[in-house]
Short mmCIF file of C-alpha atoms and ligand atoms in Angstrom, two decimals:
data_model
loop_
_atom_site.label_atom_id
_atom_site.label_comp_id
_atom_site.label_asym_id
_atom_site.label_seq_id
_atom_site.Cartn_x
_atom_site.Cartn_y
_atom_site.Cartn_z
CA ALA F 30 14.88 44.34 -15.37
CA ARG F 31 13.48 43.03 -12.11
CA LYS F 32 14.94 39.83 -10.76
CA TYR F 33 14.93 37.61 -7.70
CA VAL F 34 18.33 36.87 -6.21
CA LEU F 35 19.02 33.91 -3.96
CA VAL F 36 20.28 35.35 -0.66
CA ASN F 37 19.94 32.27 1.59
CA TYR F 38 19.85 28.57 0.82
CA PHE F 39 16.47 27.00 1.54
CA VAL F 40 16.14 25.17 4.84
CA ASP F 41 13.01 23.00 5.18
CA GLN F 42 10.23 25.16 3.67
CA PRO F 43 11.61 27.98 1.50
CA LYS F 44 11.00 31.41 3.06
CA PRO F 45 10.23 34.67 1.22
CA THR F 46 13.37 36.18 2.80
CA ASP F 47 15.54 33.56 1.05
CA LEU F 48 15.04 35.59 -2.12
CA LYS F 49 15.42 39.32 -2.72
CA LEU F 50 13.66 41.25 -5.46
CA MET F 51 16.13 43.61 -7.15
CA GLU F 52 16.31 46.03 -10.09
CA GLU F 53 18.99 45.90 -12.77
CA GLU F 54 19.84 48.36 -15.59
CA LEU F 55 20.39 46.56 -18.89
CA PRO F 56 23.03 47.87 -21.33
CA PRO F 57 22.24 48.67 -25.00
CA LEU F 58 22.15 45.67 -27.38
CA GLN F 59 25.32 44.63 -29.22
CA ASP F 60 25.30 43.01 -32.68
CA GLY F 61 23.99 39.43 -32.50
CA GLU F 62 22.08 40.05 -29.28
CA TYR F 63 18.36 40.27 -28.61
CA LEU F 64 16.22 41.40 -25.67
CA VAL F 65 13.35 39.36 -24.31
CA GLU F 66 10.53 40.22 -21.91
CA ALA F 67 9.06 37.42 -19.80
CA GLU F 68 5.36 36.61 -20.28
CA PHE F 69 5.05 33.37 -18.30
CA PHE F 70 7.21 31.76 -15.66
CA SER F 71 7.26 28.14 -14.63
CA VAL F 72 7.49 27.13 -10.99
CA ASP F 73 8.78 23.57 -10.70
CA PRO F 74 9.74 21.17 -7.91
CA TYR F 75 13.37 20.84 -9.10
CA MET F 76 14.02 24.48 -8.19
CA ARG F 77 13.68 23.59 -4.51
CA ILE F 78 16.68 21.24 -4.57
CA TYR F 79 18.73 22.36 -7.57
CA VAL F 80 19.67 25.80 -6.21
CA GLN F 81 21.27 24.24 -3.16
CA ASN F 82 24.37 23.46 -5.23
CA LEU F 83 24.61 26.89 -6.90
CA PRO F 84 26.33 29.96 -5.45
CA LEU F 85 24.37 32.48 -3.36
CA GLY F 86 23.79 35.72 -5.24
CA ILE F 87 22.61 34.03 -8.44
CA THR F 88 19.29 34.91 -10.03
CA MET F 89 16.73 32.36 -8.83
CA ILE F 90 16.59 29.59 -11.42
CA GLY F 91 13.67 28.66 -13.63
CA GLY F 92 12.18 28.54 -17.09
CA GLN F 93 10.14 31.22 -18.84
CA VAL F 94 8.35 31.97 -22.08
CA ALA F 95 9.46 35.39 -23.22
CA LYS F 96 8.72 37.66 -26.15
CA ILE F 97 11.51 39.18 -28.22
CA ILE F 98 11.05 42.95 -27.93
CA GLU F 99 14.30 44.21 -29.48
CA SER F 100 16.77 42.39 -31.71
CA LYS F 101 20.10 42.71 -33.45
CA ASN F 102 19.98 39.07 -34.54
CA PRO F 103 17.96 38.08 -37.65
CA ASP F 104 17.46 34.52 -36.33
CA PHE F 105 15.55 35.92 -33.34
CA PRO F 106 13.19 38.56 -34.75
CA VAL F 107 11.03 40.92 -32.69
CA GLY F 108 7.63 39.44 -31.89
CA LYS F 109 8.73 35.78 -31.74
CA ARG F 110 8.71 33.91 -28.44
CA ILE F 111 11.44 31.86 -26.87
CA VAL F 112 11.48 29.22 -24.15
CA GLY F 113 14.54 29.37 -21.94
CA TYR F 114 16.00 28.76 -18.51
CA LEU F 115 16.62 32.44 -17.86
CA GLY F 116 15.67 32.46 -14.18
CA TRP F 117 13.26 34.66 -12.28
CA ARG F 118 13.90 37.88 -14.20
CA THR F 119 11.62 40.04 -16.28
CA HIS F 120 14.03 41.15 -19.02
CA THR F 121 17.11 39.43 -20.38
CA ILE F 122 19.64 40.19 -23.09
CA LEU F 123 20.57 37.01 -24.94
CA ASN F 124 23.44 36.17 -27.20
CA PRO F 125 23.17 32.75 -28.91
CA ASN F 126 26.96 32.41 -28.86
CA ILE F 127 27.26 32.79 -25.10
CA HIS F 128 25.94 30.17 -22.71
CA GLN F 129 24.24 32.14 -19.93
CA SER F 130 22.14 29.59 -18.09
CA PHE F 131 22.36 27.08 -15.25
CA SER F 132 20.83 24.58 -17.69
CA GLU F 133 22.67 22.99 -20.58
CA GLN F 134 19.59 23.58 -22.74
CA LYS F 135 19.86 26.79 -24.76
CA PRO F 136 16.87 29.11 -25.24
CA TYR F 137 14.90 28.04 -28.31
CA LEU F 138 12.13 29.57 -30.38
CA LEU F 139 8.68 28.40 -29.29
CA PRO F 140 7.38 26.24 -32.15
CA ASP F 141 4.28 27.45 -33.98
CA ILE F 142 1.39 26.26 -31.79
CA GLY F 143 -1.32 28.34 -33.46
CA ASP F 144 -3.94 29.70 -31.09
CA LEU F 145 -2.88 27.55 -28.12
CA PRO F 146 -1.53 29.53 -25.14
CA SER F 147 2.22 30.10 -25.28
CA SER F 148 2.43 29.09 -21.59
CA LEU F 149 2.13 25.50 -22.82
CA GLY F 150 5.80 25.88 -23.77
CA LEU F 151 6.47 25.52 -20.03
CA GLY F 152 4.07 22.61 -19.56
CA MET F 153 2.70 20.04 -21.95
CA LEU F 154 4.71 21.42 -24.86
CA GLY F 155 7.92 21.83 -22.89
CA MET F 156 10.00 20.19 -20.20
CA PRO F 157 7.20 18.57 -18.12
CA GLY F 158 5.51 17.32 -21.30
CA ASN F 159 8.71 15.74 -22.55
CA THR F 160 9.37 14.28 -19.11
CA ALA F 161 6.00 12.55 -19.34
CA TYR F 162 6.47 11.46 -22.94
CA PHE F 163 10.01 10.10 -22.80
CA GLY F 164 9.81 8.87 -19.20
CA LEU F 165 6.71 6.83 -19.87
CA LEU F 166 7.65 5.48 -23.28
CA GLU F 167 11.37 4.91 -22.79
CA ILE F 168 11.56 3.87 -19.13
CA CYS F 169 8.20 2.20 -18.40
CA LYS F 170 7.90 0.72 -21.89
CA PRO F 171 4.16 0.26 -21.35
CA LYS F 172 2.04 -2.28 -23.20
CA SER F 173 -1.67 -2.08 -23.89
CA GLY F 174 -3.70 -3.83 -21.20
CA GLU F 175 -1.12 -3.31 -18.47
CA THR F 176 -1.77 -1.44 -15.23
CA ILE F 177 0.17 1.72 -14.39
CA VAL F 178 0.21 3.66 -11.14
CA ILE F 179 1.25 7.32 -11.21
CA SER F 180 2.01 9.34 -8.08
CA GLY F 181 1.85 13.13 -8.12
CA ALA F 182 -0.90 12.28 -10.58
CA ALA F 183 -2.73 15.61 -10.68
CA GLY F 184 0.39 17.68 -11.34
CA ALA F 185 1.97 18.76 -14.62
CA VAL F 186 3.92 15.58 -15.32
CA GLY F 187 1.57 13.10 -13.64
CA SER F 188 -1.64 14.23 -15.34
CA HIS F 189 0.15 14.09 -18.67
CA VAL F 190 1.61 10.61 -18.10
CA GLY F 191 -1.82 9.26 -17.22
CA GLN F 192 -3.39 10.62 -20.38
CA ILE F 193 -0.69 9.17 -22.63
CA ALA F 194 -1.07 5.85 -20.80
CA LYS F 195 -4.80 5.93 -21.63
CA ILE F 196 -4.01 6.67 -25.28
CA LEU F 197 -1.81 3.54 -25.21
CA GLY F 198 -4.58 1.40 -23.72
CA LEU F 199 -3.42 0.97 -20.13
CA ASN F 200 -5.41 0.70 -16.95
CA VAL F 201 -4.46 3.95 -15.18
CA ILE F 202 -4.46 4.62 -11.44
CA GLY F 203 -3.42 7.99 -10.03
CA ILE F 204 -2.37 8.93 -6.50
CA CYS F 205 -2.78 12.57 -5.45
CA GLY F 206 -3.55 14.82 -2.51
CA SER F 207 -7.20 15.90 -2.61
CA ASP F 208 -10.70 14.66 -3.48
CA GLU F 209 -11.11 17.46 -6.04
CA LYS F 210 -7.96 16.29 -7.81
CA CYS F 211 -9.18 12.67 -7.72
CA LYS F 212 -12.49 13.74 -9.24
CA TRP F 213 -10.73 15.74 -11.95
CA LEU F 214 -8.49 12.79 -12.84
CA THR F 215 -11.31 10.27 -13.18
CA GLU F 216 -13.99 12.54 -14.63
CA GLU F 217 -11.96 14.74 -16.96
CA MET F 218 -8.53 13.18 -17.52
CA GLY F 219 -9.77 9.66 -18.19
CA PHE F 220 -7.99 7.92 -15.30
CA ASP F 221 -9.66 4.67 -14.25
CA PHE F 222 -9.13 5.23 -10.52
CA ALA F 223 -7.64 7.87 -8.25
CA ILE F 224 -6.48 7.52 -4.67
CA ASN F 225 -6.26 10.43 -2.21
CA TYR F 226 -3.09 9.61 -0.26
CA LYS F 227 -4.02 12.09 2.47
CA THR F 228 -7.33 10.42 3.39
CA MET F 229 -7.20 6.84 2.08
CA PRO F 230 -5.02 3.88 3.09
CA VAL F 231 -2.99 3.65 -0.13
CA ALA F 232 -1.92 -0.01 0.17
CA ALA F 233 -5.44 -1.32 0.85
CA LYS F 234 -7.06 0.90 -1.76
CA LEU F 235 -4.51 -0.13 -4.36
CA ARG F 236 -5.13 -3.85 -3.69
CA GLU F 237 -8.82 -3.12 -4.19
CA VAL F 238 -8.56 -1.18 -7.48
CA ALA F 239 -5.65 -3.21 -8.91
CA PRO F 240 -6.21 -6.81 -7.80
CA GLN F 241 -4.32 -7.83 -10.93
CA GLY F 242 -1.18 -6.06 -9.63
CA VAL F 243 0.85 -3.18 -11.03
CA ASP F 244 3.06 -3.45 -14.13
CA CYS F 245 4.41 0.11 -14.35
CA TYR F 246 4.96 2.72 -11.68
CA PHE F 247 5.71 6.31 -12.66
CA ASP F 248 7.12 7.74 -9.45
CA ASN F 249 6.96 11.49 -8.88
CA VAL F 250 7.00 11.50 -5.10
CA GLY F 251 9.23 8.75 -3.62
CA GLY F 252 8.99 7.97 0.11
CA ASP F 253 6.27 5.81 1.61
CA ILE F 254 3.98 6.01 -1.40
CA ALA F 255 6.72 4.57 -3.62
CA GLY F 256 7.39 1.77 -1.14
CA THR F 257 3.72 0.89 -1.01
CA VAL F 258 3.29 0.74 -4.77
CA ILE F 259 6.51 -1.18 -5.40
CA TYR F 260 5.37 -3.96 -3.04
CA GLN F 261 2.30 -4.48 -5.24
CA MET F 262 4.11 -4.85 -8.52
CA ASN F 263 4.01 -7.82 -10.85
CA LEU F 264 6.84 -9.91 -12.19
CA PHE F 265 9.08 -7.88 -14.52
CA GLY F 266 7.40 -4.60 -13.58
CA ARG F 267 9.08 -1.28 -14.49
CA VAL F 268 9.54 1.76 -12.26
CA ALA F 269 10.30 5.15 -13.81
CA LEU F 270 11.92 7.19 -11.05
CA CYS F 271 11.06 10.70 -12.15
CA GLY F 272 10.99 12.64 -8.88
CA SER F 273 10.80 12.36 -5.11
CA ILE F 274 9.01 15.53 -4.06
CA SER F 275 8.03 14.06 -0.68
CA SER F 276 11.63 14.61 0.43
CA TYR F 277 12.48 17.92 -1.28
CA ASN F 278 11.68 20.06 1.76
CA ALA F 279 13.40 17.66 4.11
CA ASP F 280 16.95 17.66 5.29
CA THR F 281 17.86 14.46 3.45
CA LYS F 282 21.06 14.04 5.45
CA SER F 283 19.02 13.37 8.58
CA LEU F 284 16.31 11.23 6.96
CA PRO F 285 16.38 7.47 7.42
CA LYS F 286 17.36 5.87 4.13
CA SER F 287 16.28 2.43 5.19
CA THR F 288 12.89 1.79 3.63
CA ILE F 289 13.55 -1.75 2.52
CA LEU F 290 12.55 -2.08 -1.14
CA GLN F 291 15.06 -4.73 -2.15
CA PRO F 292 12.89 -7.84 -1.53
CA ALA F 293 10.12 -6.45 -3.74
CA ILE F 294 12.55 -5.46 -6.48
CA LEU F 295 14.47 -8.74 -6.31
CA LEU F 296 11.65 -11.27 -6.04
CA ASN F 297 9.60 -9.70 -8.80
CA GLN F 298 12.68 -8.94 -10.91
CA LEU F 299 11.63 -5.32 -11.28
CA LYS F 300 13.51 -2.77 -13.28
CA MET F 301 13.83 0.66 -11.67
CA GLU F 302 15.52 3.50 -13.50
CA GLY F 303 16.06 7.12 -12.60
CA PHE F 304 15.97 9.55 -15.51
CA ILE F 305 16.24 13.24 -16.30
CA ALA F 306 14.29 14.54 -19.26
CA ARG F 307 17.29 16.25 -20.83
CA ARG F 308 18.63 12.75 -21.65
CA TRP F 309 16.46 13.16 -24.76
CA LEU F 310 17.51 16.70 -25.71
CA ASN F 311 18.39 15.39 -29.18
CA ARG F 312 14.73 14.26 -29.56
CA TRP F 313 13.19 17.31 -27.81
CA ASN F 314 11.17 18.43 -30.80
CA GLU F 315 9.75 14.95 -31.38
CA GLY F 316 8.17 15.04 -27.91
CA ILE F 317 6.75 18.53 -28.44
CA MET F 318 5.31 17.65 -31.84
CA GLN F 319 3.69 14.40 -30.65
CA ASN F 320 2.14 16.11 -27.62
CA LEU F 321 0.95 18.97 -29.85
CA GLN F 322 -0.69 16.49 -32.19
CA TRP F 323 -2.45 14.73 -29.31
CA ILE F 324 -3.72 18.09 -28.00
CA ARG F 325 -5.04 18.99 -31.45
CA GLU F 326 -6.71 15.57 -31.76
CA GLY F 327 -8.44 16.16 -28.43
CA LYS F 328 -6.64 13.21 -26.81
CA LEU F 329 -4.60 15.28 -24.38
CA HIS F 330 -6.21 17.89 -22.15
CA TYR F 331 -4.24 20.54 -20.32
CA ARG F 332 -4.97 22.50 -17.22
CA GLU F 333 -2.92 25.29 -15.71
CA THR F 334 -3.04 26.89 -12.29
CA VAL F 335 -2.08 30.47 -13.10
CA THR F 336 -0.85 32.99 -10.53
CA LYS F 337 -0.83 36.59 -11.75
CA GLY F 338 2.06 38.98 -11.12
CA PHE F 339 5.85 38.69 -10.97
CA GLU F 340 5.65 39.88 -7.35
CA ASN F 341 3.76 36.67 -6.54
CA MET F 342 6.46 34.28 -7.84
CA PHE F 343 7.37 33.09 -4.38
CA ASP F 344 3.76 32.37 -3.38
CA ALA F 345 3.22 30.39 -6.57
CA PHE F 346 6.41 28.42 -5.94
CA ILE F 347 5.60 27.49 -2.35
CA GLY F 348 1.96 26.87 -3.29
CA MET F 349 3.05 24.35 -5.92
CA LEU F 350 5.26 22.57 -3.37
CA HIS F 351 2.22 22.33 -1.08
CA GLY F 352 -0.10 21.01 -3.78
CA ASP F 353 -2.14 24.14 -4.55
CA ASN F 354 -1.82 23.43 -8.27
CA THR F 355 -3.86 21.15 -10.47
CA GLY F 356 -2.03 20.58 -13.75
CA LYS F 357 0.86 22.95 -14.46
CA ALA F 358 1.74 25.76 -12.05
CA ILE F 359 2.41 28.95 -14.03
CA VAL F 360 3.00 32.62 -13.21
CA GLN F 361 1.72 35.18 -15.67
CA VAL F 362 3.59 38.46 -15.54
P1 NDP G 18 3.55 19.07 -9.96
O1 NDP G 18 2.75 19.88 -10.91
O2 NDP G 18 3.21 17.62 -9.78
O3 NDP G 18 3.53 19.82 -8.56
C1 NDP G 18 4.02 19.25 -7.41
C2 NDP G 18 2.95 18.37 -6.71
O4 NDP G 18 3.59 17.49 -5.80
C3 NDP G 18 2.01 19.16 -5.85
O5 NDP G 18 0.94 19.69 -6.60
C4 NDP G 18 1.54 18.14 -4.80
O6 NDP G 18 0.31 17.55 -5.22
C5 NDP G 18 2.64 17.07 -4.86
N1 NDP G 18 3.29 16.91 -3.55
C6 NDP G 18 3.88 17.86 -2.80
N2 NDP G 18 4.38 17.32 -1.66
C7 NDP G 18 4.09 15.99 -1.71
C8 NDP G 18 4.33 14.90 -0.82
N3 NDP G 18 4.97 15.06 0.34
N4 NDP G 18 3.88 13.68 -1.18
C9 NDP G 18 3.22 13.49 -2.34
N5 NDP G 18 2.97 14.48 -3.23
C10 NDP G 18 3.39 15.72 -2.91
O7 NDP G 18 5.08 19.14 -10.37
P2 NDP G 18 5.74 18.55 -11.69
O8 NDP G 18 4.73 17.81 -12.46
O9 NDP G 18 6.49 19.63 -12.34
O10 NDP G 18 6.81 17.51 -11.10
C11 NDP G 18 6.38 16.27 -10.56
C12 NDP G 18 7.60 15.45 -10.16
O11 NDP G 18 8.38 15.18 -11.32
C13 NDP G 18 8.54 16.15 -9.18
O12 NDP G 18 9.06 15.19 -8.28
C14 NDP G 18 9.64 16.68 -10.07
O13 NDP G 18 10.84 16.86 -9.39
C15 NDP G 18 9.71 15.59 -11.10
N6 NDP G 18 10.27 16.01 -12.38
C16 NDP G 18 11.32 15.29 -12.86
C17 NDP G 18 11.85 15.57 -14.08
C18 NDP G 18 12.94 14.72 -14.61
O14 NDP G 18 13.51 15.04 -15.63
N7 NDP G 18 13.25 13.60 -13.95
C19 NDP G 18 11.36 16.71 -14.88
C20 NDP G 18 10.20 17.37 -14.31
C21 NDP G 18 9.69 17.02 -13.10
P3 NDP G 18 -0.65 16.74 -4.20
O15 NDP G 18 -1.82 17.63 -3.94
O16 NDP G 18 -1.02 15.52 -4.96
O17 NDP G 18 0.13 16.46 -2.94
#
């Protein structure tokens, strides 16, 4: 097996030398075990901050879709695929009775998705897809006719949230980092408006495209963008606090924590709730099945930005943090 080991904690931007590519001999399989070979890796924003609390020397964390290539466990036959948080490693021996991951979610068999690409198990039919599904429905509790703003709108979670919001009959406004992404959101993903936060004044543009105010805010980025949107929300608006990527590369201990949001939250009696998708682990399959149905009905469209080669994991990771991806960032082995 080849694997990336964390040798230094990330400081500001992660550096290639923070990880070391190593080889590992795997032992023969014992009864009950099976061996998987990674086909697709996910690179996700959480990796940037989550590893900081784990010990140096661990395999770099992350999810993968892997094919079972050898098995001494009839529940996990050769040829099937699993989705699991196995880290950045090409081959892994798994034993269902032993918990081997940084995540509380155990590896599971990829559901039958027909001729759709198995990489969707890391995107729309996996963790980001369920983040969009449960975060929007359970935290924003959107109603038809309302206006929702989504930041990080052209990414895996954001582009998915916007499409579900359209299915539910909302007015959908996305905020993202390039004109190409804005064009994609409005022309292909069905968003009503998109705002490029790098070139447009977000507050003024938002007043222009949402004169009726904002009822739901699905926040993927935090920081100034969040402050701007929250000050344009309507009475009893709901904020789903999903992520705050604008601060992930920052030393949060030295950042000012004083953006004053309280007047906006108080006067408009907003409800703001942080959530982590695994809150709905007991309904995981429901999310996958609903998203699968919407894809099959042509109501949900997916896009992946695929980097080829395990040796390019780091570049794909840092590229995603910098906004190189449209839709889900994936590495194909
Ligand atoms: P994305 O596919 O959205 O990729 C990250 C994107 O973030 C980039 O493409 C970039 O797009 C944008 N970005 C980077 N830096 C900044 C910045 N300073 N300000 C604004 N945008 C920035 O990733 P995901 O869809 O996987 O994740 C989106 C968010 O959701 C993250 O915050 C993540 O942590 C969170 N998340 C939370 C989960 C939960 O359970 N709560 C589960 C999964 C994800 P651009 O070109 O627009 O800048």
